[in-house]
JSON list of C-alpha atoms and ligand atoms in Angstrom, two decimals:
[
{"chain": "A", "resi": 94, "resn": "MET", "atom": "CA", "xyz": [95.50, 80.81, 133.02]},
{"chain": "A", "resi": 95, "resn": "SER", "atom": "CA", "xyz": [93.28, 78.38, 131.15]},
{"chain": "A", "resi": 96, "resn": "HIS", "atom": "CA", "xyz": [92.45, 78.80, 127.47]},
{"chain": "A", "resi": 97, "resn": "LEU", "atom": "CA", "xyz": [88.81, 79.25, 128.43]},
{"chain": "A", "resi": 98, "resn": "HIS", "atom": "CA", "xyz": [89.62, 82.02, 130.88]},
{"chain": "A", "resi": 99, "resn": "PHE", "atom": "CA", "xyz": [91.71, 83.78, 128.24]},
{"chain": "A", "resi": 100, "resn": "ALA", "atom": "CA", "xyz": [88.94, 83.56, 125.61]},
{"chain": "A", "resi": 101, "resn": "HIS", "atom": "CA", "xyz": [86.30, 84.69, 128.10]},
{"chain": "A", "resi": 102, "resn": "SER", "atom": "CA", "xyz": [88.33, 87.76, 129.06]},
{"chain": "A", "resi": 103, "resn": "LEU", "atom": "CA", "xyz": [88.43, 88.85, 125.39]},
{"chain": "A", "resi": 104, "resn": "TRP", "atom": "CA", "xyz": [84.67, 88.34, 125.01]},
{"chain": "A", "resi": 105, "resn": "GLN", "atom": "CA", "xyz": [83.94, 90.20, 128.22]},
{"chain": "A", "resi": 106, "resn": "ALA", "atom": "CA", "xyz": [85.89, 93.25, 127.05]},
{"chain": "A", "resi": 107, "resn": "GLN", "atom": "CA", "xyz": [84.16, 93.18, 123.67]},
{"chain": "A", "resi": 108, "resn": "VAL", "atom": "CA", "xyz": [80.48, 92.71, 124.52]},
{"chain": "A", "resi": 109, "resn": "ARG", "atom": "CA", "xyz": [78.04, 95.33, 125.93]},
{"chain": "A", "resi": 110, "resn": "PRO", "atom": "CA", "xyz": [74.81, 94.50, 127.81]},
{"chain": "A", "resi": 111, "resn": "GLU", "atom": "CA", "xyz": [72.44, 95.15, 124.90]},
{"chain": "A", "resi": 112, "resn": "ASP", "atom": "CA", "xyz": [74.48, 93.33, 122.26]},
{"chain": "A", "resi": 113, "resn": "VAL", "atom": "CA", "xyz": [73.60, 90.45, 119.99]},
{"chain": "A", "resi": 114, "resn": "VAL", "atom": "CA", "xyz": [76.15, 87.62, 119.97]},
{"chain": "A", "resi": 115, "resn": "ILE", "atom": "CA", "xyz": [76.36, 84.34, 118.09]},
{"chain": "A", "resi": 116, "resn": "ASP", "atom": "CA", "xyz": [77.67, 81.02, 119.37]},
{"chain": "A", "resi": 117, "resn": "ALA", "atom": "CA", "xyz": [78.34, 79.10, 116.16]},
{"chain": "A", "resi": 118, "resn": "THR", "atom": "CA", "xyz": [79.11, 75.76, 117.93]},
{"chain": "A", "resi": 119, "resn": "CYS", "atom": "CA", "xyz": [77.18, 75.57, 121.20]},
{"chain": "A", "resi": 120, "resn": "GLY", "atom": "CA", "xyz": [78.24, 71.99, 122.12]},
{"chain": "A", "resi": 121, "resn": "ASN", "atom": "CA", "xyz": [77.29, 71.38, 125.77]},
{"chain": "A", "resi": 122, "resn": "GLY", "atom": "CA", "xyz": [76.35, 75.05, 126.19]},
{"chain": "A", "resi": 123, "resn": "HIS", "atom": "CA", "xyz": [79.02, 76.32, 128.58]},
{"chain": "A", "resi": 124, "resn": "ASP", "atom": "CA", "xyz": [80.10, 79.17, 126.30]},
{"chain": "A", "resi": 125, "resn": "THR", "atom": "CA", "xyz": [76.46, 79.92, 125.43]},
{"chain": "A", "resi": 126, "resn": "LEU", "atom": "CA", "xyz": [75.73, 80.26, 129.15]},
{"chain": "A", "resi": 127, "resn": "PHE", "atom": "CA", "xyz": [78.75, 82.52, 129.67]},
{"chain": "A", "resi": 128, "resn": "LEU", "atom": "CA", "xyz": [77.77, 84.70, 126.68]},
{"chain": "A", "resi": 129, "resn": "SER", "atom": "CA", "xyz": [74.18, 84.97, 127.91]},
{"chain": "A", "resi": 130, "resn": "GLY", "atom": "CA", "xyz": [75.55, 86.44, 131.15]},
{"chain": "A", "resi": 131, "resn": "LEU", "atom": "CA", "xyz": [77.25, 89.23, 129.17]},
{"chain": "A", "resi": 132, "resn": "VAL", "atom": "CA", "xyz": [74.03, 90.39, 127.47]},
{"chain": "A", "resi": 133, "resn": "PRO", "atom": "CA", "xyz": [71.31, 90.97, 130.11]},
{"chain": "A", "resi": 134, "resn": "ALA", "atom": "CA", "xyz": [69.52, 93.28, 127.65]},
{"chain": "A", "resi": 135, "resn": "GLY", "atom": "CA", "xyz": [70.60, 91.52, 124.47]},
{"chain": "A", "resi": 136, "resn": "LYS", "atom": "CA", "xyz": [70.37, 88.14, 122.79]},
{"chain": "A", "resi": 137, "resn": "VAL", "atom": "CA", "xyz": [72.46, 85.07, 122.03]},
{"chain": "A", "resi": 138, "resn": "PHE", "atom": "CA", "xyz": [71.86, 83.03, 118.88]},
{"chain": "A", "resi": 139, "resn": "ALA", "atom": "CA", "xyz": [73.37, 79.57, 119.22]},
{"chain": "A", "resi": 140, "resn": "PHE", "atom": "CA", "xyz": [73.90, 76.89, 116.56]},
{"chain": "A", "resi": 141, "resn": "ASP", "atom": "CA", "xyz": [74.81, 73.22, 116.56]},
{"chain": "A", "resi": 142, "resn": "ILE", "atom": "CA", "xyz": [74.03, 70.43, 114.11]},
{"chain": "A", "resi": 143, "resn": "GLN", "atom": "CA", "xyz": [73.61, 67.78, 116.83]},
{"chain": "A", "resi": 144, "resn": "GLU", "atom": "CA", "xyz": [70.33, 67.26, 118.66]},
{"chain": "A", "resi": 145, "resn": "LYS", "atom": "CA", "xyz": [72.25, 66.14, 121.75]},
{"chain": "A", "resi": 146, "resn": "ALA", "atom": "CA", "xyz": [74.17, 69.42, 121.85]},
{"chain": "A", "resi": 147, "resn": "ILE", "atom": "CA", "xyz": [71.02, 71.51, 121.52]},
{"chain": "A", "resi": 148, "resn": "GLN", "atom": "CA", "xyz": [69.36, 69.46, 124.30]},
{"chain": "A", "resi": 149, "resn": "ASN", "atom": "CA", "xyz": [72.34, 69.77, 126.63]},
{"chain": "A", "resi": 150, "resn": "THR", "atom": "CA", "xyz": [72.55, 73.51, 126.00]},
{"chain": "A", "resi": 151, "resn": "ARG", "atom": "CA", "xyz": [68.81, 73.96, 126.57]},
{"chain": "A", "resi": 152, "resn": "GLU", "atom": "CA", "xyz": [69.01, 72.10, 129.90]},
{"chain": "A", "resi": 153, "resn": "LEU", "atom": "CA", "xyz": [72.01, 74.08, 131.10]},
{"chain": "A", "resi": 154, "resn": "LEU", "atom": "CA", "xyz": [70.34, 77.39, 130.24]},
{"chain": "A", "resi": 155, "resn": "LYS", "atom": "CA", "xyz": [67.13, 76.32, 131.97]},
{"chain": "A", "resi": 156, "resn": "LYS", "atom": "CA", "xyz": [69.04, 75.39, 135.10]},
{"chain": "A", "resi": 157, "resn": "HIS", "atom": "CA", "xyz": [70.41, 78.94, 135.23]},
{"chain": "A", "resi": 158, "resn": "GLY", "atom": "CA", "xyz": [67.17, 80.65, 134.20]},
{"chain": "A", "resi": 159, "resn": "ARG", "atom": "CA", "xyz": [68.70, 81.98, 130.99]},
{"chain": "A", "resi": 160, "resn": "GLU", "atom": "CA", "xyz": [66.65, 80.26, 128.29]},
{"chain": "A", "resi": 161, "resn": "GLU", "atom": "CA", "xyz": [64.78, 83.45, 127.34]},
{"chain": "A", "resi": 162, "resn": "ARG", "atom": "CA", "xyz": [67.99, 85.24, 126.44]},
{"chain": "A", "resi": 163, "resn": "VAL", "atom": "CA", "xyz": [69.05, 82.58, 123.96]},
{"chain": "A", "resi": 164, "resn": "ALA", "atom": "CA", "xyz": [67.61, 81.34, 120.66]},
{"chain": "A", "resi": 165, "resn": "LEU", "atom": "CA", "xyz": [68.82, 77.82, 119.79]},
{"chain": "A", "resi": 166, "resn": "PHE", "atom": "CA", "xyz": [69.02, 76.46, 116.26]},
{"chain": "A", "resi": 167, "resn": "GLN", "atom": "CA", "xyz": [69.74, 72.88, 115.30]},
{"chain": "A", "resi": 168, "resn": "LYS", "atom": "CA", "xyz": [71.35, 74.00, 112.05]},
{"chain": "A", "resi": 169, "resn": "SER", "atom": "CA", "xyz": [74.78, 74.28, 110.52]},
{"chain": "A", "resi": 170, "resn": "HIS", "atom": "CA", "xyz": [76.65, 77.52, 111.22]},
{"chain": "A", "resi": 171, "resn": "VAL", "atom": "CA", "xyz": [76.89, 77.89, 107.45]},
{"chain": "A", "resi": 172, "resn": "GLU", "atom": "CA", "xyz": [73.33, 79.22, 107.83]},
{"chain": "A", "resi": 173, "resn": "LEU", "atom": "CA", "xyz": [74.03, 81.86, 110.45]},
{"chain": "A", "resi": 174, "resn": "ARG", "atom": "CA", "xyz": [73.34, 84.64, 107.94]},
{"chain": "A", "resi": 175, "resn": "GLY", "atom": "CA", "xyz": [69.65, 84.35, 108.96]},
{"chain": "A", "resi": 176, "resn": "VAL", "atom": "CA", "xyz": [70.30, 86.01, 112.36]},
{"chain": "A", "resi": 177, "resn": "PRO", "atom": "CA", "xyz": [68.02, 89.11, 112.51]},
{"chain": "A", "resi": 178, "resn": "SER", "atom": "CA", "xyz": [70.38, 91.71, 114.10]},
{"chain": "A", "resi": 179, "resn": "PRO", "atom": "CA", "xyz": [74.05, 92.50, 113.42]},
{"chain": "A", "resi": 180, "resn": "PRO", "atom": "CA", "xyz": [76.24, 90.66, 115.96]},
{"chain": "A", "resi": 181, "resn": "ARG", "atom": "CA", "xyz": [78.88, 92.29, 118.17]},
{"chain": "A", "resi": 182, "resn": "LEU", "atom": "CA", "xyz": [80.71, 88.97, 118.58]},
{"chain": "A", "resi": 183, "resn": "ILE", "atom": "CA", "xyz": [80.67, 85.58, 116.88]},
{"chain": "A", "resi": 184, "resn": "VAL", "atom": "CA", "xyz": [82.29, 82.66, 118.67]},
{"chain": "A", "resi": 185, "resn": "TYR", "atom": "CA", "xyz": [83.44, 79.30, 117.27]},
{"chain": "A", "resi": 186, "resn": "ASN", "atom": "CA", "xyz": [84.70, 76.50, 119.47]},
{"chain": "A", "resi": 187, "resn": "LEU", "atom": "CA", "xyz": [85.74, 73.90, 116.92]},
{"chain": "A", "resi": 188, "resn": "GLY", "atom": "CA", "xyz": [86.23, 70.16, 117.28]},
{"chain": "A", "resi": 189, "resn": "TYR", "atom": "CA", "xyz": [83.84, 67.56, 118.66]},
{"chain": "A", "resi": 190, "resn": "LEU", "atom": "CA", "xyz": [81.20, 67.56, 121.38]},
{"chain": "A", "resi": 191, "resn": "PRO", "atom": "CA", "xyz": [82.92, 66.74, 124.70]},
{"chain": "A", "resi": 192, "resn": "GLY", "atom": "CA", "xyz": [81.41, 63.47, 125.97]},
{"chain": "A", "resi": 193, "resn": "GLY", "atom": "CA", "xyz": [79.68, 62.93, 122.62]},
{"chain": "A", "resi": 194, "resn": "ASP", "atom": "CA", "xyz": [80.39, 61.25, 119.28]},
{"chain": "A", "resi": 195, "resn": "LYS", "atom": "CA", "xyz": [84.02, 61.98, 118.35]},
{"chain": "A", "resi": 196, "resn": "GLY", "atom": "CA", "xyz": [83.10, 61.18, 114.75]},
{"chain": "A", "resi": 197, "resn": "VAL", "atom": "CA", "xyz": [81.08, 64.38, 114.49]},
{"chain": "A", "resi": 198, "resn": "THR", "atom": "CA", "xyz": [83.65, 67.13, 114.41]},
{"chain": "A", "resi": 199, "resn": "THR", "atom": "CA", "xyz": [83.65, 70.49, 112.68]},
{"chain": "A", "resi": 200, "resn": "GLN", "atom": "CA", "xyz": [85.02, 70.14, 109.14]},
{"chain": "A", "resi": 201, "resn": "THR", "atom": "CA", "xyz": [87.57, 72.36, 107.40]},
{"chain": "A", "resi": 202, "resn": "ASN", "atom": "CA", "xyz": [85.36, 73.11, 104.40]},
{"chain": "A", "resi": 203, "resn": "THR", "atom": "CA", "xyz": [82.19, 74.02, 106.27]},
{"chain": "A", "resi": 204, "resn": "THR", "atom": "CA", "xyz": [84.15, 75.94, 108.90]},
{"chain": "A", "resi": 205, "resn": "LEU", "atom": "CA", "xyz": [85.78, 78.05, 106.18]},
{"chain": "A", "resi": 206, "resn": "GLU", "atom": "CA", "xyz": [82.46, 78.57, 104.45]},
{"chain": "A", "resi": 207, "resn": "SER", "atom": "CA", "xyz": [80.83, 79.65, 107.69]},
{"chain": "A", "resi": 208, "resn": "VAL", "atom": "CA", "xyz": [83.71, 81.94, 108.68]},
{"chain": "A", "resi": 209, "resn": "ARG", "atom": "CA", "xyz": [83.34, 83.70, 105.31]},
{"chain": "A", "resi": 210, "resn": "VAL", "atom": "CA", "xyz": [79.65, 84.30, 106.07]},
{"chain": "A", "resi": 211, "resn": "SER", "atom": "CA", "xyz": [80.55, 85.58, 109.55]},
{"chain": "A", "resi": 212, "resn": "LEU", "atom": "CA", "xyz": [83.03, 88.05, 108.08]},
{"chain": "A", "resi": 213, "resn": "GLU", "atom": "CA", "xyz": [80.32, 89.30, 105.69]},
{"chain": "A", "resi": 214, "resn": "ILE", "atom": "CA", "xyz": [77.78, 89.96, 108.43]},
{"chain": "A", "resi": 215, "resn": "LEU", "atom": "CA", "xyz": [80.15, 91.45, 111.05]},
{"chain": "A", "resi": 216, "resn": "PRO", "atom": "CA", "xyz": [79.64, 95.20, 111.53]},
{"chain": "A", "resi": 217, "resn": "LYS", "atom": "CA", "xyz": [82.54, 97.59, 112.24]},
{"chain": "A", "resi": 218, "resn": "GLU", "atom": "CA", "xyz": [84.23, 97.07, 115.62]},
{"chain": "A", "resi": 219, "resn": "SER", "atom": "CA", "xyz": [82.67, 93.65, 115.96]},
{"chain": "A", "resi": 220, "resn": "ALA", "atom": "CA", "xyz": [84.76, 90.55, 116.56]},
{"chain": "A", "resi": 221, "resn": "LEU", "atom": "CA", "xyz": [85.12, 86.92, 115.64]},
{"chain": "A", "resi": 222, "resn": "SER", "atom": "CA", "xyz": [86.69, 84.42, 118.07]},
{"chain": "A", "resi": 223, "resn": "ILE", "atom": "CA", "xyz": [87.76, 81.00, 116.81]},
{"chain": "A", "resi": 224, "resn": "THR", "atom": "CA", "xyz": [89.18, 78.34, 119.12]},
{"chain": "A", "resi": 225, "resn": "CYS", "atom": "CA", "xyz": [90.97, 75.54, 117.22]},
{"chain": "A", "resi": 226, "resn": "TYR", "atom": "CA", "xyz": [92.05, 72.13, 118.51]},
{"chain": "A", "resi": 227, "resn": "PRO", "atom": "CA", "xyz": [95.19, 71.17, 116.53]},
{"chain": "A", "resi": 228, "resn": "GLY", "atom": "CA", "xyz": [95.70, 68.15, 118.82]},
{"chain": "A", "resi": 229, "resn": "HIS", "atom": "CA", "xyz": [93.61, 65.97, 116.45]},
{"chain": "A", "resi": 230, "resn": "SER", "atom": "CA", "xyz": [94.13, 65.62, 112.69]},
{"chain": "A", "resi": 231, "resn": "GLU", "atom": "CA", "xyz": [91.00, 67.36, 111.35]},
{"chain": "A", "resi": 232, "resn": "GLY", "atom": "CA", "xyz": [91.59, 70.13, 113.88]},
{"chain": "A", "resi": 233, "resn": "GLU", "atom": "CA", "xyz": [95.14, 70.56, 112.64]},
{"chain": "A", "resi": 234, "resn": "ARG", "atom": "CA", "xyz": [93.93, 70.76, 109.04]},
{"chain": "A", "resi": 235, "resn": "GLU", "atom": "CA", "xyz": [91.28, 73.26, 110.05]},
{"chain": "A", "resi": 236, "resn": "GLU", "atom": "CA", "xyz": [93.76, 75.50, 111.84]},
{"chain": "A", "resi": 237, "resn": "LYS", "atom": "CA", "xyz": [96.18, 75.50, 108.89]},
{"chain": "A", "resi": 238, "resn": "ALA", "atom": "CA", "xyz": [93.40, 76.33, 106.44]},
{"chain": "A", "resi": 239, "resn": "LEU", "atom": "CA", "xyz": [92.24, 79.18, 108.66]},
{"chain": "A", "resi": 240, "resn": "VAL", "atom": "CA", "xyz": [95.74, 80.68, 108.93]},
{"chain": "A", "resi": 241, "resn": "GLU", "atom": "CA", "xyz": [96.09, 80.56, 105.14]},
{"chain": "A", "resi": 242, "resn": "PHE", "atom": "CA", "xyz": [92.69, 82.08, 104.50]},
{"chain": "A", "resi": 243, "resn": "LEU", "atom": "CA", "xyz": [92.89, 84.77, 107.19]},
{"chain": "A", "resi": 244, "resn": "ALA", "atom": "CA", "xyz": [96.32, 85.88, 105.95]},
{"chain": "A", "resi": 245, "resn": "THR", "atom": "CA", "xyz": [94.67, 86.94, 102.67]},
{"chain": "A", "resi": 246, "resn": "LEU", "atom": "CA", "xyz": [92.28, 89.43, 104.32]},
{"chain": "A", "resi": 247, "resn": "PRO", "atom": "CA", "xyz": [93.08, 93.16, 103.90]},
{"chain": "A", "resi": 248, "resn": "SER", "atom": "CA", "xyz": [94.82, 94.63, 106.96]},
{"chain": "A", "resi": 249, "resn": "HIS", "atom": "CA", "xyz": [93.06, 98.02, 106.67]},
{"chain": "A", "resi": 250, "resn": "GLN", "atom": "CA", "xyz": [89.75, 96.26, 107.31]},
{"chain": "A", "resi": 251, "resn": "TRP", "atom": "CA", "xyz": [90.69, 93.43, 109.66]},
{"chain": "A", "resi": 252, "resn": "THR", "atom": "CA", "xyz": [92.93, 93.21, 112.72]},
{"chain": "A", "resi": 253, "resn": "ILE", "atom": "CA", "xyz": [93.76, 89.54, 113.15]},
{"chain": "A", "resi": 254, "resn": "ARG", "atom": "CA", "xyz": [95.58, 88.03, 116.10]},
{"chain": "A", "resi": 255, "resn": "TYR", "atom": "CA", "xyz": [96.59, 84.42, 116.53]},
{"chain": "A", "resi": 256, "resn": "HIS", "atom": "CA", "xyz": [97.26, 83.11, 120.03]},
{"chain": "A", "resi": 257, "resn": "GLN", "atom": "CA", "xyz": [99.15, 79.91, 120.89]},
{"chain": "A", "resi": 258, "resn": "TRP", "atom": "CA", "xyz": [100.28, 78.35, 124.18]},
{"chain": "A", "resi": 259, "resn": "VAL", "atom": "CA", "xyz": [103.90, 77.67, 123.39]},
{"chain": "A", "resi": 260, "resn": "ASN", "atom": "CA", "xyz": [104.80, 75.19, 126.15]},
{"chain": "A", "resi": 261, "resn": "ARG", "atom": "CA", "xyz": [101.51, 73.27, 126.39]},
{"chain": "A", "resi": 262, "resn": "LEU", "atom": "CA", "xyz": [101.14, 70.09, 124.40]},
{"chain": "A", "resi": 263, "resn": "LYS", "atom": "CA", "xyz": [98.04, 69.79, 122.19]},
{"chain": "A", "resi": 264, "resn": "ALA", "atom": "CA", "xyz": [96.67, 73.05, 123.56]},
{"chain": "A", "resi": 265, "resn": "PRO", "atom": "CA", "xyz": [93.94, 74.92, 121.70]},
{"chain": "A", "resi": 266, "resn": "SER", "atom": "CA", "xyz": [94.78, 78.08, 119.76]},
{"chain": "A", "resi": 267, "resn": "LEU", "atom": "CA", "xyz": [92.69, 81.16, 119.22]},
{"chain": "A", "resi": 268, "resn": "PHE", "atom": "CA", "xyz": [92.09, 83.58, 116.37]},
{"chain": "A", "resi": 269, "resn": "TRP", "atom": "CA", "xyz": [90.77, 87.00, 117.42]},
{"chain": "A", "resi": 270, "resn": "ILE", "atom": "CA", "xyz": [89.54, 88.95, 114.43]},
{"chain": "A", "resi": 271, "resn": "VAL", "atom": "CA", "xyz": [88.22, 92.51, 114.71]},
{"chain": "A", "resi": 272, "resn": "ARG", "atom": "CA", "xyz": [86.68, 94.55, 111.90]},
{"chain": "A", "resi": 273, "resn": "SER", "atom": "CA", "xyz": [88.10, 98.11, 111.76]},
{"chain": "B", "resi": 1747, "resn": "SAH", "atom": "N1", "xyz": [86.19, 70.99, 121.38]},
{"chain": "B", "resi": 1747, "resn": "SAH", "atom": "C1", "xyz": [85.42, 71.83, 122.28]},
{"chain": "B", "resi": 1747, "resn": "SAH", "atom": "C2", "xyz": [83.96, 71.72, 122.07]},
{"chain": "B", "resi": 1747, "resn": "SAH", "atom": "C3", "xyz": [83.60, 71.86, 120.64]},
{"chain": "B", "resi": 1747, "resn": "SAH", "atom": "S1", "xyz": [82.01, 71.51, 120.48]},
{"chain": "B", "resi": 1747, "resn": "SAH", "atom": "C4", "xyz": [85.77, 71.52, 123.71]},
{"chain": "B", "resi": 1747, "resn": "SAH", "atom": "O1", "xyz": [86.60, 70.67, 123.97]},
{"chain": "B", "resi": 1747, "resn": "SAH", "atom": "O2", "xyz": [85.20, 72.14, 124.59]},
{"chain": "B", "resi": 1747, "resn": "SAH", "atom": "C5", "xyz": [81.88, 71.63, 118.74]},
{"chain": "B", "resi": 1747, "resn": "SAH", "atom": "C6", "xyz": [80.48, 71.48, 118.33]},
{"chain": "B", "resi": 1747, "resn": "SAH", "atom": "O3", "xyz": [80.40, 71.86, 116.97]},
{"chain": "B", "resi": 1747, "resn": "SAH", "atom": "C7", "xyz": [79.94, 70.05, 118.43]},
{"chain": "B", "resi": 1747, "resn": "SAH", "atom": "O4", "xyz": [78.88, 70.02, 119.36]},
{"chain": "B", "resi": 1747, "resn": "SAH", "atom": "C8", "xyz": [79.44, 69.76, 117.00]},
{"chain": "B", "resi": 1747, "resn": "SAH", "atom": "O5", "xyz": [78.20, 69.11, 116.96]},
{"chain": "B", "resi": 1747, "resn": "SAH", "atom": "C9", "xyz": [79.30, 71.17, 116.43]},
{"chain": "B", "resi": 1747, "resn": "SAH", "atom": "N2", "xyz": [79.34, 71.25, 114.97]},
{"chain": "B", "resi": 1747, "resn": "SAH", "atom": "C10", "xyz": [80.02, 70.49, 114.08]},
{"chain": "B", "resi": 1747, "resn": "SAH", "atom": "N3", "xyz": [79.79, 70.91, 112.83]},
{"chain": "B", "resi": 1747, "resn": "SAH", "atom": "C11", "xyz": [78.94, 71.98, 112.92]},
{"chain": "B", "resi": 1747, "resn": "SAH", "atom": "C12", "xyz": [78.31, 72.84, 111.97]},
{"chain": "B", "resi": 1747, "resn": "SAH", "atom": "N4", "xyz": [78.54, 72.71, 110.66]},
{"chain": "B", "resi": 1747, "resn": "SAH", "atom": "N5", "xyz": [77.50, 73.80, 112.42]},
{"chain": "B", "resi": 1747, "resn": "SAH", "atom": "C13", "xyz": [77.27, 73.96, 113.76]},
{"chain": "B", "resi": 1747, "resn": "SAH", "atom": "N6", "xyz": [77.83, 73.18, 114.70]},
{"chain": "B", "resi": 1747, "resn": "SAH", "atom": "C14", "xyz": [78.65, 72.20, 114.29]}
]
């Protein structure tokens, strides 16, 4: 099973057709497209700081006739508090844009700041999915900082799982955080 398939199966079980979901790092738009398929009567709000990522995502959505289900924002995910309805799921796919500038990667400080905002706006029974890429140095730092921070959250309010592929080198990991 691929990491993507694993993450998608969690999202699929979580999201209902009328839900609002947030893609905090849309990149080339593949996850945005997948999420838009889960909410035929809902909405996806997608963020990325790079113009190239927003363009690629817009094109992919257009190709599949999904652009009306998705609102795209060329903004940092630190600003995702502005989303008008409470989300059922927020998804982060950290790291850099595949095929893009490897210098522009998500950063530990802004990721933590944004994750704090996400936790504030998540209603009960809603979930946060964070894919980390510890195979590069900023990604490793980011993952460590997330483990430390998430370990401080109260267990009566948050169920937090941490998934790793034990025998795959440089594989991504995933945090799955659900509000009780
Ligand atoms: N590593 C993944 C793709 C990650 S894409 C893979 O291999 O599939 C991560 C995206 O996050 C990039 O497109 C980047 O531009 C975006 N990004 C970086 N910092 C951000 C921020 N503060 N807010 C929103 N998006 C950000």
